[in-house]
Short mmCIF file of C-alpha atoms in Angstrom, two decimals:
data_model
loop_
_atom_site.label_atom_id
_atom_site.label_comp_id
_atom_site.label_asym_id
_atom_site.label_seq_id
_atom_site.Cartn_x
_atom_site.Cartn_y
_atom_site.Cartn_z
CA MET A 493 -7.17 5.88 -5.63
CA GLU A 494 -6.28 9.57 -5.71
CA ASN A 495 -2.82 9.86 -7.30
CA MET A 496 -2.31 6.65 -9.15
CA GLU A 497 -3.98 5.13 -11.87
CA ASN A 498 -2.57 2.76 -14.55
CA GLY A 499 -3.04 1.43 -18.21
CA LYS A 500 -2.66 1.20 -21.77
CA GLU A 501 -4.03 3.57 -24.35
CA ARG A 502 -7.00 0.87 -24.58
CA GLY A 503 -7.68 0.88 -20.99
CA LYS A 504 -6.22 -1.78 -19.31
CA VAL A 505 -5.51 -1.15 -15.23
CA SER A 506 -3.17 -2.79 -13.21
CA ASN A 507 -1.86 -0.89 -10.31
CA SER A 508 -0.27 -3.84 -8.26
CA PRO A 509 -0.24 -7.70 -8.13
CA PHE A 510 -2.45 -7.44 -4.85
CA GLN A 511 -5.48 -5.48 -6.06
CA VAL A 512 -8.63 -7.26 -6.37
CA LYS A 513 -9.33 -6.42 -10.12
CA LEU A 514 -13.11 -6.57 -10.74
CA PRO A 515 -13.70 -4.44 -13.92
CA LEU A 516 -17.26 -5.87 -14.70
CA PHE A 517 -16.80 -4.64 -18.21
CA ILE A 518 -19.48 -7.12 -19.61
CA ALA A 519 -22.28 -5.16 -17.27
CA LEU A 520 -24.85 -4.47 -19.67
CA ALA A 521 -28.17 -2.17 -20.23
CA LEU A 522 -32.03 -1.85 -21.32
CA ALA A 523 -33.68 -1.02 -24.28
CA VAL A 524 -36.62 1.37 -23.45
CA GLY A 525 -36.73 3.20 -27.10
CA VAL A 526 -39.26 5.67 -25.99
CA LEU A 527 -36.38 7.06 -23.26
CA ILE A 528 -34.23 7.66 -26.64
CA GLY A 529 -36.89 8.99 -28.92
CA ALA A 530 -37.58 5.57 -30.99
CA THR A 531 -40.72 5.59 -32.86
CA THR A 532 -41.18 2.00 -32.28
CA PHE A 533 -42.79 0.21 -29.08
CA SER A 534 -43.95 -2.88 -28.70
CA PRO A 535 -45.02 -4.29 -25.04
CA SER A 536 -44.62 -7.84 -23.99
CA THR A 537 -46.77 -10.65 -24.50
CA ASN A 538 -46.72 -11.32 -20.76
CA ASN A 539 -48.86 -8.34 -19.40
CA PRO A 540 -49.33 -5.96 -22.55
CA GLN A 541 -51.77 -3.41 -20.75
CA ALA A 542 -49.39 -2.88 -17.81
CA THR A 543 -46.37 -2.63 -20.21
CA ALA A 544 -47.98 0.09 -22.32
CA LYS A 545 -49.63 1.84 -19.54
CA SER A 546 -46.21 2.18 -17.52
CA TYR A 547 -44.56 3.26 -21.23
CA LEU A 548 -47.37 6.09 -21.55
CA LYS A 549 -46.95 7.26 -17.74
CA TYR A 550 -43.22 7.77 -18.21
CA ARG A 551 -43.70 9.52 -21.80
CA ASP A 552 -46.48 12.00 -20.29
CA ILE A 553 -43.87 12.89 -16.92
CA LEU A 554 -40.96 13.27 -18.93
CA SER A 555 -43.01 15.60 -21.54
CA TYR A 556 -44.48 17.38 -18.56
CA ILE A 557 -41.19 18.02 -16.59
CA ASP A 558 -39.77 19.19 -20.19
CA ARG A 559 -42.19 21.70 -21.10
CA ASP A 560 -43.58 23.10 -17.60
CA TYR A 561 -40.94 22.74 -15.00
CA VAL A 562 -39.79 25.71 -13.24
CA ASP A 563 -36.37 25.15 -14.28
CA THR A 564 -34.31 24.26 -17.27
CA VAL A 565 -33.29 20.60 -16.93
CA ASP A 566 -31.23 18.55 -19.30
CA ILE A 567 -34.00 15.90 -20.22
CA GLU A 568 -31.47 13.37 -21.67
CA GLU A 569 -29.54 13.38 -18.34
CA LEU A 570 -32.64 12.93 -16.45
CA SER A 571 -33.86 9.66 -18.51
CA ASP A 572 -30.25 8.32 -18.14
CA TYR A 573 -30.62 8.58 -14.62
CA ALA A 574 -34.12 6.78 -14.67
CA ILE A 575 -33.03 4.23 -16.67
CA ASN A 576 -29.90 3.41 -14.56
CA LYS A 577 -32.45 3.38 -11.44
CA MET A 578 -34.74 1.31 -12.81
CA LEU A 579 -32.12 -1.07 -13.90
CA GLU A 580 -30.84 -1.45 -10.24
CA LYS A 581 -34.39 -3.36 -9.43
CA LEU A 582 -33.56 -6.12 -12.16
CA ASP A 583 -29.97 -7.54 -11.48
CA PRO A 584 -26.28 -6.20 -10.89
CA HIS A 585 -25.34 -6.60 -14.55
CA THR A 586 -28.13 -5.12 -16.67
CA SER A 587 -26.73 -1.85 -17.47
CA TYR A 588 -27.34 1.24 -19.80
CA ILE A 589 -24.19 2.47 -21.60
CA PRO A 590 -24.63 6.06 -22.92
CA ALA A 591 -23.36 6.78 -26.53
CA ASP A 592 -20.32 8.61 -25.62
CA GLU A 593 -19.13 5.64 -22.86
CA LEU A 594 -19.79 2.88 -25.72
CA ALA A 595 -16.42 3.07 -27.34
CA MET A 596 -14.69 2.75 -24.28
CA ALA A 597 -16.86 0.04 -22.77
CA ARG A 598 -16.18 -2.20 -25.98
CA SER A 599 -12.43 -1.34 -26.32
CA TYR A 600 -11.32 -3.65 -23.34
CA LEU A 601 -12.74 -6.73 -25.23
CA GLU A 602 -11.17 -5.76 -28.56
CA GLY A 603 -8.26 -7.64 -29.96
CA ASP A 604 -6.08 -4.37 -30.61
CA PHE A 605 -6.69 -0.39 -31.02
CA GLU A 606 -4.96 2.36 -32.77
CA GLY A 607 -2.75 4.82 -30.72
CA ILE A 608 0.90 5.57 -29.76
CA GLY A 609 1.67 2.46 -28.33
CA VAL A 610 2.38 2.98 -24.72
CA GLU A 611 1.81 1.42 -21.25
CA PHE A 612 1.42 4.36 -18.68
CA ASN A 613 0.92 5.19 -15.08
CA ILE A 614 -0.57 8.05 -13.47
CA ILE A 615 1.63 8.96 -10.72
CA LYS A 616 1.38 12.10 -8.48
CA ASP A 617 -0.66 13.54 -11.46
CA THR A 618 1.96 13.18 -13.95
CA ILE A 619 1.76 10.45 -16.85
CA TYR A 620 4.84 7.96 -16.58
CA VAL A 621 5.59 5.66 -19.68
CA ILE A 622 5.95 2.14 -17.85
CA SER A 623 7.20 0.96 -21.36
CA PRO A 624 6.55 1.84 -24.87
CA LEU A 625 5.17 -1.34 -26.22
CA SER A 626 7.13 -3.49 -28.60
CA GLY A 627 7.05 -2.86 -32.23
CA GLY A 628 4.61 0.28 -31.82
CA PRO A 629 5.14 3.93 -33.03
CA SER A 630 6.01 5.20 -29.41
CA GLU A 631 9.23 2.55 -29.11
CA ALA A 632 10.22 3.69 -32.78
CA ALA A 633 10.07 7.28 -32.44
CA GLY A 634 12.50 6.70 -29.11
CA ILE A 635 10.04 6.93 -26.46
CA LEU A 636 11.66 5.32 -23.04
CA ALA A 637 10.33 3.96 -19.87
CA GLY A 638 10.44 6.56 -17.18
CA ASP A 639 9.75 9.35 -19.56
CA LYS A 640 7.04 11.90 -18.17
CA ILE A 641 4.42 12.92 -20.54
CA ILE A 642 4.11 16.69 -20.11
CA LYS A 643 2.38 18.13 -23.02
CA VAL A 644 0.37 16.54 -25.60
CA ASP A 645 -0.04 18.33 -29.20
CA GLY A 646 1.18 21.60 -27.01
CA GLU A 647 -1.54 21.08 -24.21
CA THR A 648 -0.23 20.55 -20.80
CA VAL A 649 -1.28 17.52 -19.14
CA ALA A 650 0.82 17.31 -15.95
CA GLY A 651 -0.74 18.61 -12.68
CA ILE A 652 -4.34 18.93 -14.28
CA GLY A 653 -5.92 16.01 -12.53
CA ILE A 654 -5.84 13.77 -15.39
CA ASN A 655 -7.32 10.19 -15.49
CA ASN A 656 -7.39 7.16 -17.53
CA GLU A 657 -9.93 8.37 -19.79
CA GLY A 658 -8.41 11.57 -20.41
CA VAL A 659 -5.15 9.87 -21.16
CA PHE A 660 -6.82 7.62 -24.02
CA LYS A 661 -8.77 10.36 -25.54
CA ARG A 662 -5.47 12.44 -26.03
CA LEU A 663 -3.41 9.51 -26.96
CA ARG A 664 -5.54 7.10 -29.00
CA GLY A 665 -6.48 8.23 -32.50
CA PRO A 666 -6.69 6.67 -36.37
CA LYS A 667 -3.89 5.23 -37.72
CA GLY A 668 -1.77 7.64 -39.88
CA SER A 669 -2.57 10.66 -37.51
CA LYS A 670 0.04 12.25 -35.73
CA VAL A 671 0.46 13.35 -32.12
CA LYS A 672 3.07 15.57 -30.60
CA LEU A 673 4.57 14.61 -27.02
CA ASP A 674 6.60 16.81 -25.05
CA VAL A 675 8.39 14.56 -22.45
CA GLN A 676 10.70 14.98 -19.45
CA ARG A 677 13.42 12.60 -19.32
CA LYS A 678 15.85 12.26 -16.54
CA GLY A 679 19.43 13.86 -17.26
CA SER A 680 17.52 16.30 -19.55
CA ASN A 681 17.02 20.16 -18.56
CA LYS A 682 14.39 20.63 -21.13
CA LEU A 683 11.65 18.92 -22.55
CA LEU A 684 12.19 16.54 -25.42
CA SER A 685 9.75 16.74 -28.30
CA PHE A 686 8.64 13.72 -30.62
CA THR A 687 6.31 13.58 -33.20
CA ILE A 688 4.48 10.25 -33.41
CA ASN A 689 2.51 8.71 -35.98
CA ARG A 690 -0.48 6.49 -34.76
CA ASN A 691 -0.79 3.15 -35.94
CA LYS A 692 -2.64 -0.13 -35.28
CA ILE A 693 -1.20 -1.55 -31.97
CA PRO A 694 -2.08 -5.17 -31.05
CA THR A 695 -2.81 -6.14 -27.41
CA TYR A 696 -2.80 -9.55 -25.62
CA SER A 697 -5.18 -11.22 -23.10
CA VAL A 698 -2.54 -14.25 -22.62
CA ASP A 699 -0.14 -12.19 -20.28
CA VAL A 700 2.60 -14.48 -20.23
CA SER A 701 3.11 -18.29 -20.79
CA TYR A 702 6.49 -20.03 -19.96
CA MET A 703 7.96 -23.21 -18.56
CA VAL A 704 8.20 -23.34 -14.82
CA ASP A 705 10.63 -26.17 -15.28
CA ASN A 706 11.10 -29.06 -17.55
CA HIS A 707 7.72 -30.33 -17.30
CA VAL A 708 5.23 -27.68 -15.75
CA GLY A 709 4.11 -24.94 -17.99
CA TYR A 710 2.40 -21.86 -17.02
CA ILE A 711 -0.34 -19.63 -19.10
CA LYS A 712 -1.75 -16.44 -17.38
CA VAL A 713 -5.28 -15.42 -19.19
CA SER A 714 -6.31 -11.82 -18.34
CA ARG A 715 -9.52 -11.28 -20.00
CA PHE A 716 -11.41 -13.15 -22.89
CA SER A 717 -11.27 -10.54 -25.58
CA ALA A 718 -11.55 -11.28 -29.18
CA THR A 719 -8.11 -12.62 -29.79
CA THR A 720 -8.10 -15.00 -26.61
CA TYR A 721 -8.74 -18.39 -27.90
CA GLU A 722 -5.91 -17.94 -30.91
CA GLU A 723 -3.43 -16.57 -28.40
CA PHE A 724 -4.18 -19.16 -25.82
CA SER A 725 -3.74 -22.08 -28.44
CA LYS A 726 -0.54 -20.30 -29.69
CA ALA A 727 1.05 -20.47 -26.04
CA LEU A 728 -0.47 -23.78 -25.34
CA THR A 729 1.24 -25.41 -28.89
CA ALA A 730 4.48 -23.55 -27.83
CA LEU A 731 4.60 -25.20 -24.46
CA ARG A 732 3.81 -28.76 -25.43
CA GLN A 733 6.66 -28.18 -27.76
CA LYS A 734 8.90 -27.51 -25.08
CA GLY A 735 7.92 -30.61 -23.14
CA MET A 736 5.10 -29.67 -20.67
CA GLN A 737 3.67 -32.44 -19.30
CA GLN A 738 1.73 -30.61 -16.66
CA LEU A 739 -0.10 -27.17 -16.81
CA ILE A 740 -1.20 -24.41 -14.46
CA LEU A 741 -3.83 -22.03 -16.24
CA ASP A 742 -4.13 -18.58 -14.08
CA LEU A 743 -7.45 -16.98 -14.17
CA ARG A 744 -6.93 -15.12 -11.19
CA GLY A 745 -8.34 -11.16 -11.70
CA ASN A 746 -9.61 -12.32 -14.95
CA PRO A 747 -13.15 -10.57 -15.08
CA GLY A 748 -14.31 -12.81 -18.11
CA GLY A 749 -15.50 -11.50 -21.78
CA TYR A 750 -16.30 -13.63 -24.94
CA MET A 751 -18.36 -16.82 -23.57
CA ASP A 752 -17.21 -18.47 -26.96
CA HIS A 753 -13.76 -18.11 -26.12
CA ALA A 754 -14.15 -19.50 -22.88
CA ILE A 755 -15.97 -22.60 -24.33
CA ARG A 756 -13.22 -23.04 -27.18
CA MET A 757 -10.57 -22.91 -24.55
CA ALA A 758 -12.13 -25.56 -22.12
CA ASP A 759 -12.95 -27.78 -25.21
CA GLU A 760 -8.88 -27.77 -25.53
CA PHE A 761 -9.00 -29.89 -22.13
CA ILE A 762 -12.42 -31.89 -22.47
CA ALA A 763 -12.52 -35.32 -24.30
CA GLY A 764 -15.24 -36.58 -25.89
CA GLU A 765 -19.04 -34.79 -26.00
CA LYS A 766 -19.18 -33.61 -22.50
CA MET A 767 -21.17 -30.80 -21.36
CA ILE A 768 -19.27 -27.56 -21.05
CA VAL A 769 -22.06 -25.25 -20.06
CA TYR A 770 -25.71 -24.54 -20.34
CA THR A 771 -28.03 -21.39 -20.06
CA ASP A 772 -31.45 -21.08 -18.98
CA GLY A 773 -33.73 -17.89 -19.52
CA LYS A 774 -37.45 -16.95 -19.68
CA GLY A 775 -39.06 -19.55 -21.77
CA GLU A 776 -37.00 -21.65 -24.09
CA LYS A 777 -36.03 -18.76 -26.31
CA TYR A 778 -32.53 -18.21 -24.96
CA ASP A 779 -31.90 -21.85 -23.46
CA SER A 780 -28.73 -23.40 -24.85
CA GLN A 781 -26.60 -26.27 -24.35
CA THR A 782 -22.76 -26.45 -25.03
CA PHE A 783 -20.83 -29.66 -25.36
CA ALA A 784 -17.14 -30.30 -25.99
CA ARG A 785 -16.91 -30.92 -29.89
CA THR A 786 -13.21 -30.92 -31.02
CA LYS A 787 -10.08 -32.64 -30.45
CA GLY A 788 -8.34 -30.52 -28.37
CA ASP A 789 -4.71 -30.09 -27.59
CA PHE A 790 -4.37 -30.97 -24.04
CA GLU A 791 -6.96 -33.60 -23.04
CA ASN A 792 -4.83 -35.92 -20.93
CA GLY A 793 -2.38 -33.96 -18.75
CA PRO A 794 -2.91 -33.10 -15.13
CA VAL A 795 -4.53 -29.34 -15.10
CA ILE A 796 -4.60 -26.89 -12.44
CA VAL A 797 -6.60 -23.63 -12.88
CA LEU A 798 -5.99 -20.65 -10.17
CA LEU A 799 -8.75 -18.80 -9.39
CA ASP A 800 -9.77 -15.92 -6.86
CA GLU A 801 -12.11 -13.63 -6.02
CA GLY A 802 -11.49 -11.69 -8.86
CA SER A 803 -12.27 -14.24 -11.60
CA ALA A 804 -15.62 -13.80 -12.95
CA SER A 805 -17.94 -14.64 -15.98
CA ALA A 806 -16.25 -16.67 -18.72
CA SER A 807 -13.30 -17.46 -16.38
CA GLU A 808 -16.04 -19.10 -14.13
CA ILE A 809 -17.62 -21.16 -17.01
CA VAL A 810 -13.96 -22.54 -17.95
CA ALA A 811 -13.36 -23.39 -14.28
CA GLY A 812 -16.90 -24.91 -13.73
CA ALA A 813 -16.34 -26.75 -16.80
CA LEU A 814 -13.22 -28.46 -15.99
CA GLN A 815 -14.18 -29.04 -12.45
CA ASP A 816 -17.71 -30.59 -12.78
CA ASN A 817 -15.86 -32.85 -15.87
CA ASP A 818 -13.26 -33.96 -13.48
CA ARG A 819 -10.38 -32.45 -15.75
CA ALA A 820 -8.68 -30.16 -13.44
CA LEU A 821 -8.10 -29.25 -9.84
CA ILE A 822 -9.29 -25.85 -8.84
CA VAL A 823 -6.71 -24.05 -6.45
CA GLY A 824 -7.38 -20.45 -4.79
CA ARG A 825 -10.25 -19.14 -3.34
CA ARG A 826 -14.10 -18.75 -4.18
CA SER A 827 -14.34 -16.79 -7.67
CA PHE A 828 -16.64 -13.84 -8.17
CA GLY A 829 -19.81 -15.20 -9.14
CA LYS A 830 -20.96 -13.63 -12.26
CA GLY A 831 -23.35 -16.06 -14.01
CA LEU A 832 -25.66 -13.82 -16.08
CA VAL A 833 -25.74 -13.75 -19.56
CA GLN A 834 -26.14 -10.44 -21.51
CA MET A 835 -27.66 -9.51 -24.71
CA PRO A 836 -26.26 -6.05 -26.34
CA ILE A 837 -29.30 -4.26 -27.74
CA PRO A 838 -28.30 -1.05 -30.06
CA LEU A 839 -30.81 1.80 -29.27
CA ASN A 840 -31.18 4.21 -31.99
CA ASP A 841 -29.19 7.34 -30.84
CA GLY A 842 -26.12 5.19 -30.72
CA SER A 843 -26.17 3.83 -26.94
CA GLU A 844 -26.47 0.64 -25.90
CA LEU A 845 -28.47 -1.73 -23.74
CA ARG A 846 -27.21 -4.93 -22.72
CA LEU A 847 -30.13 -6.94 -20.93
CA THR A 848 -29.90 -10.13 -19.06
CA ILE A 849 -31.76 -12.73 -20.89
CA SER A 850 -30.57 -15.81 -19.05
CA ARG A 851 -28.34 -17.48 -16.42
CA TYR A 852 -25.22 -19.61 -16.73
CA TYR A 853 -25.22 -23.14 -15.45
CA THR A 854 -22.13 -25.53 -14.76
CA PRO A 855 -22.47 -29.07 -16.19
CA SER A 856 -23.31 -30.20 -12.50
CA GLY A 857 -26.42 -27.74 -12.38
CA ARG A 858 -24.62 -25.15 -10.37
CA SER A 859 -25.69 -21.91 -10.93
CA ILE A 860 -22.59 -19.30 -11.41
CA GLN A 861 -24.22 -15.94 -10.20
CA LYS A 862 -24.08 -15.09 -6.63
CA PRO A 863 -27.20 -13.60 -4.91
CA TYR A 864 -28.67 -10.23 -5.67
CA ASN A 865 -31.03 -8.44 -3.09
CA GLY A 866 -31.75 -5.48 -5.24
CA LYS A 867 -29.25 -3.36 -3.63
CA PRO A 868 -26.40 -2.68 -6.01
CA GLU A 869 -24.24 -1.12 -3.10
CA GLU A 870 -24.16 -4.31 -1.16
CA TYR A 871 -23.61 -6.11 -4.20
CA GLN A 872 -20.47 -4.21 -4.96
CA GLN A 873 -19.40 -4.26 -1.21
CA ASP A 874 -19.17 -8.25 -1.57
CA MET A 875 -15.55 -8.63 -1.77
CA LEU A 876 -15.37 -6.50 1.67
CA HIS A 877 -18.00 -8.70 2.85
CA ARG A 878 -16.02 -11.70 2.42
CA TYR A 879 -13.08 -10.00 4.02
CA GLU A 880 -14.94 -9.03 7.03
CA ASN A 881 -16.43 -12.35 7.34
CA GLY A 882 -13.01 -13.99 6.94
CA GLU A 883 -13.47 -16.11 3.87
CA TYR A 884 -10.41 -15.05 2.51
CA PHE A 885 -8.66 -16.78 5.41
CA HIS A 886 -10.41 -19.82 5.60
CA PRO A 887 -13.74 -21.35 3.55
CA ASP A 888 -17.09 -19.89 4.50
CA SER A 889 -18.98 -23.02 6.24
CA SER A 890 -22.32 -21.66 5.27
CA LEU A 891 -21.35 -22.32 1.56
CA PHE A 892 -20.75 -26.45 2.49
CA VAL A 893 -24.36 -27.32 3.39
CA ASP A 894 -26.50 -30.12 1.34
CA SER A 895 -28.87 -27.75 -0.22
CA LEU A 896 -25.70 -26.30 -1.96
CA LYS A 897 -24.14 -29.64 -2.83
CA TYR A 898 -23.71 -30.90 -6.20
CA LYS A 899 -21.91 -34.20 -7.99
CA THR A 900 -19.29 -34.01 -10.40
CA ALA A 901 -19.14 -36.49 -13.16
CA LYS A 902 -17.24 -38.93 -11.20
CA GLY A 903 -19.01 -38.13 -8.08
CA ARG A 904 -16.88 -35.74 -6.11
CA ALA A 905 -18.78 -33.17 -4.21
CA VAL A 906 -18.77 -29.55 -5.25
CA TYR A 907 -20.64 -26.55 -3.95
CA GLY A 908 -22.68 -23.84 -5.40
CA GLY A 909 -23.99 -20.76 -3.97
CA GLY A 910 -22.43 -18.18 -6.09
CA GLY A 911 -18.87 -18.47 -7.75
CA ILE A 912 -16.56 -21.65 -8.34
CA MET A 913 -15.48 -23.14 -5.03
CA PRO A 914 -11.85 -24.68 -5.11
CA ASP A 915 -10.79 -27.87 -4.48
CA VAL A 916 -7.50 -26.60 -2.53
CA PHE A 917 -8.36 -23.38 -0.60
CA VAL A 918 -5.43 -20.94 -0.39
CA PRO A 919 -5.79 -18.25 2.20
CA ARG A 920 -4.60 -14.78 1.53
CA ASP A 921 -1.23 -13.98 3.03
CA THR A 922 -2.04 -12.12 6.15
CA MET A 923 1.31 -11.74 7.22
CA ALA A 924 3.18 -10.15 4.58
CA LEU A 925 0.42 -7.98 2.85
CA THR A 926 0.61 -5.26 5.48
CA GLN A 927 -1.03 -1.74 5.40
CA TYR A 928 2.57 -0.28 5.19
CA LEU A 929 2.73 -2.29 1.75
CA SER A 930 -0.43 -1.00 0.60
CA GLU A 931 0.81 2.31 1.39
CA LEU A 932 4.02 1.89 -0.79
CA TYR A 933 1.83 0.57 -3.88
CA ASN A 934 -1.08 3.11 -3.24
CA ASN A 935 1.30 6.29 -3.67
CA ASN A 936 3.45 4.09 -6.38
CA ILE A 937 6.53 3.98 -4.54
CA ILE A 938 7.39 0.43 -5.57
CA ARG A 939 6.84 1.39 -9.21
CA GLU A 940 8.52 4.68 -9.23
CA TYR A 941 11.49 3.42 -7.74
CA THR A 942 12.19 0.52 -10.00
CA LEU A 943 11.59 2.63 -13.00
CA ASN A 944 14.25 5.13 -12.02
CA TYR A 945 16.52 2.14 -10.83
CA TYR A 946 16.13 0.83 -14.30
CA ARG A 947 16.62 3.94 -16.01
CA ASP A 948 19.95 4.43 -14.28
CA ASN A 949 21.32 1.09 -14.68
CA ARG A 950 19.85 0.39 -18.11
CA LYS A 951 23.15 -0.50 -20.12
CA ALA A 952 24.32 -3.39 -17.53
CA LEU A 953 20.84 -4.69 -17.08
CA GLU A 954 20.23 -4.98 -20.74
CA LYS A 955 23.74 -6.79 -21.14
CA MET A 956 22.23 -9.77 -18.93
CA THR A 957 20.08 -12.88 -20.20
CA PHE A 958 16.82 -13.06 -17.92
CA ASP A 959 18.14 -16.54 -16.70
CA LYS A 960 21.40 -14.89 -15.50
CA PHE A 961 19.55 -12.08 -13.97
CA ASN A 962 17.09 -14.37 -11.97
CA LYS A 963 20.15 -16.23 -10.52
CA ASN A 964 22.52 -13.25 -9.58
CA PHE A 965 20.62 -10.16 -9.34
CA MET A 966 19.90 -9.40 -5.88
CA VAL A 967 17.75 -6.65 -4.42
CA THR A 968 20.34 -5.18 -1.48
CA ASP A 969 19.36 -3.89 2.01
CA LYS A 970 20.50 -0.50 0.92
CA MET A 971 17.90 -0.50 -2.27
CA LEU A 972 15.40 -1.37 0.50
CA GLN A 973 16.64 1.61 2.77
CA GLU A 974 16.29 3.72 -0.43
CA VAL A 975 12.49 2.79 -1.02
CA VAL A 976 11.83 3.53 2.76
CA GLN A 977 13.29 7.17 2.52
CA MET A 978 11.30 7.98 -0.83
CA ALA A 979 8.11 6.48 0.76
CA ASN A 980 8.75 8.89 3.66
CA LYS A 981 9.36 11.90 1.43
CA ALA A 982 6.06 10.80 -0.27
CA GLY A 983 4.41 10.95 3.14
CA VAL A 984 4.09 7.14 3.90
CA LYS A 985 4.85 6.78 7.55
CA TYR A 986 7.49 4.23 8.57
CA ASN A 987 5.93 1.08 10.31
CA GLY A 988 8.87 -1.00 11.58
CA PRO A 989 6.91 -4.38 12.57
CA GLU A 990 4.95 -4.01 8.98
CA TYR A 991 7.89 -3.35 7.14
CA GLY A 992 9.52 -6.44 8.66
CA ARG A 993 6.59 -8.67 7.95
CA SER A 994 6.74 -7.17 4.22
CA LYS A 995 10.25 -6.96 3.79
CA GLU A 996 10.71 -10.14 1.94
CA LEU A 997 7.97 -9.46 -0.33
CA ILE A 998 9.03 -5.97 -1.16
CA ARG A 999 12.42 -7.20 -2.00
CA ASN A 1000 10.71 -9.61 -4.43
CA ASN A 1001 8.54 -7.13 -5.66
CA LEU A 1002 11.26 -4.79 -6.52
CA LYS A 1003 13.13 -7.40 -8.38
CA ALA A 1004 9.94 -8.53 -10.59
CA PHE A 1005 9.40 -4.95 -11.69
CA ILE A 1006 12.99 -4.39 -12.48
CA ALA A 1007 12.79 -7.76 -14.51
CA ARG A 1008 9.62 -6.27 -16.17
CA SER A 1009 11.21 -3.03 -17.55
CA VAL A 1010 14.29 -5.18 -19.00
CA TYR A 1011 12.32 -8.35 -20.02
CA GLY A 1012 8.54 -7.66 -20.01
CA ASN A 1013 6.00 -9.96 -18.49
CA LYS A 1014 8.11 -13.28 -19.20
CA GLY A 1015 10.77 -11.70 -16.59
CA PHE A 1016 8.07 -10.28 -14.30
CA PHE A 1017 6.15 -13.20 -13.60
CA PRO A 1018 8.53 -15.87 -13.11
CA VAL A 1019 10.31 -13.38 -10.27
CA LEU A 1020 7.03 -12.74 -8.83
CA HIS A 1021 5.96 -16.49 -8.36
CA GLU A 1022 8.56 -17.06 -5.95
CA GLN A 1023 6.60 -15.09 -3.43
CA ASP A 1024 3.22 -16.23 -4.87
CA GLU A 1025 1.77 -18.55 -2.46
CA GLU A 1026 -1.11 -19.72 -4.69
CA PHE A 1027 1.45 -20.55 -7.25
CA GLN A 1028 3.32 -22.44 -5.06
CA GLN A 1029 0.55 -24.23 -3.70
CA ALA A 1030 -0.41 -25.16 -7.36
CA LEU A 1031 2.80 -27.02 -7.68
CA LYS A 1032 2.37 -28.98 -4.59
CA HIS A 1033 -0.96 -30.47 -5.63
CA PHE A 1034 0.23 -32.06 -8.83
CA ASN A 1035 -0.33 -35.54 -7.89
CA HIS A 1036 -4.08 -34.74 -7.24
CA ALA A 1037 -4.31 -33.31 -10.38
CA GLN A 1038 -2.69 -36.25 -12.06
CA ARG A 1039 -5.33 -38.64 -10.52
CA LEU A 1040 -8.00 -36.72 -12.02
CA ALA A 1041 -6.44 -36.73 -15.30
CA LYS A 1042 -6.11 -40.61 -15.17
CA GLY A 1043 -9.94 -40.85 -14.51
CA GLY A 1044 -9.58 -40.72 -10.66
CA ALA A 1045 -11.28 -38.62 -8.24
#
């Protein structure tokens, strides 16, 4: 994307509800100590002569280049390139993380970070504050949604092509340190200056939990971080106290994370000592079997899990365990198919190798990992291939063959081939998700308009409860025309037929983002779900989920 990035200081990216988000932050790396200057070398026991020979050959070549090559070269950069090209021959998730990138790679899975506490969006080369995080230092200092950050510690950050990482470097910092922001606020002719004391900012992987009605609860988990299980357990308990009898667990777009949090989550639903997941590696060193072992908080009620092509790794472990144990109905589309286990190996220059050591298998024996032919470009374009093959709109018949057929605990047929196949397939919306709507999001028209609307009507909006807002607030045709006009000014060419197909979805999204500015995610998601076909389909299939919960098939 050329002019739009979104995140918090910690690096979460979520530009629109329709983007396939595949931040595979668990892709990992190789331990070749010689390349980083390690003093020890231990060849494998499988073929020690070949390993030692290759080691010496690489060392010699690198030494000759460094000493005799006609031009001066960056040996460290050359080594990093060689490592990455070598790893491509192994699998798509073994990877090497240089020392200067390691903190960023790890931060996605940490439970908190230290900074100023804002969610931001980069719109037209300018940092917009989406919202100050509740209870954070920016909120206390008076930063408001819609503020444009023009300078950080006197350095101009607008119009310089800044990206997410550039924002993180400037806004994050140790607790107690200070940063000065100069912001532009609507209605003010001059920049407003704020000095903010950085602090520890808690972040959440459970985006929202709420009661859909008197019986159905909903929990959305965006990743499996260091605090996910505790967040999930707290949300589940709160919903049960409100009378929840049925649950929708939304793992769409969840790229995974910590395996142990996924296992503990699955254990909340599975009674007895049934298998949750097992791994199989070279020999028996990295083989394991994991079983349910605790009394869960929701072992009997109907459960529906929402999955899509953005659900990966730990998400697939949860979904596969619940499906194979006939504990939940899976609704949506085939998940990503990331079923390789990585072990982080620290290297002596501060970089890290995360090496694939085994594969994940569901209790029925299905490998979660989708095929890899040694070509990373094709692997990365798998989502595009699924679209071109029509899999987003109807199940791929090539994945429903006897060679890929497995049985659940109660004998239901499930299928392998990579990823978790849903029990109830829901096609992507081919009508409302038009190119025109995509252009509105790519140019950030929807978000910019709603930020402006909230800023202009803030006092009236904040007087309303969410229930009153949801019942009475209407996005008028006049507001829709203002969006079209804003888009025209931004160079988005109007397309009448596509606008007509997307009109009600645009109306819904405008209301949802306005609600988010006022009420946070507890306002955003309930409105968004009114036009969410997968969510609406889930509500229609609780009879089937009920049969599974009672021991049927």
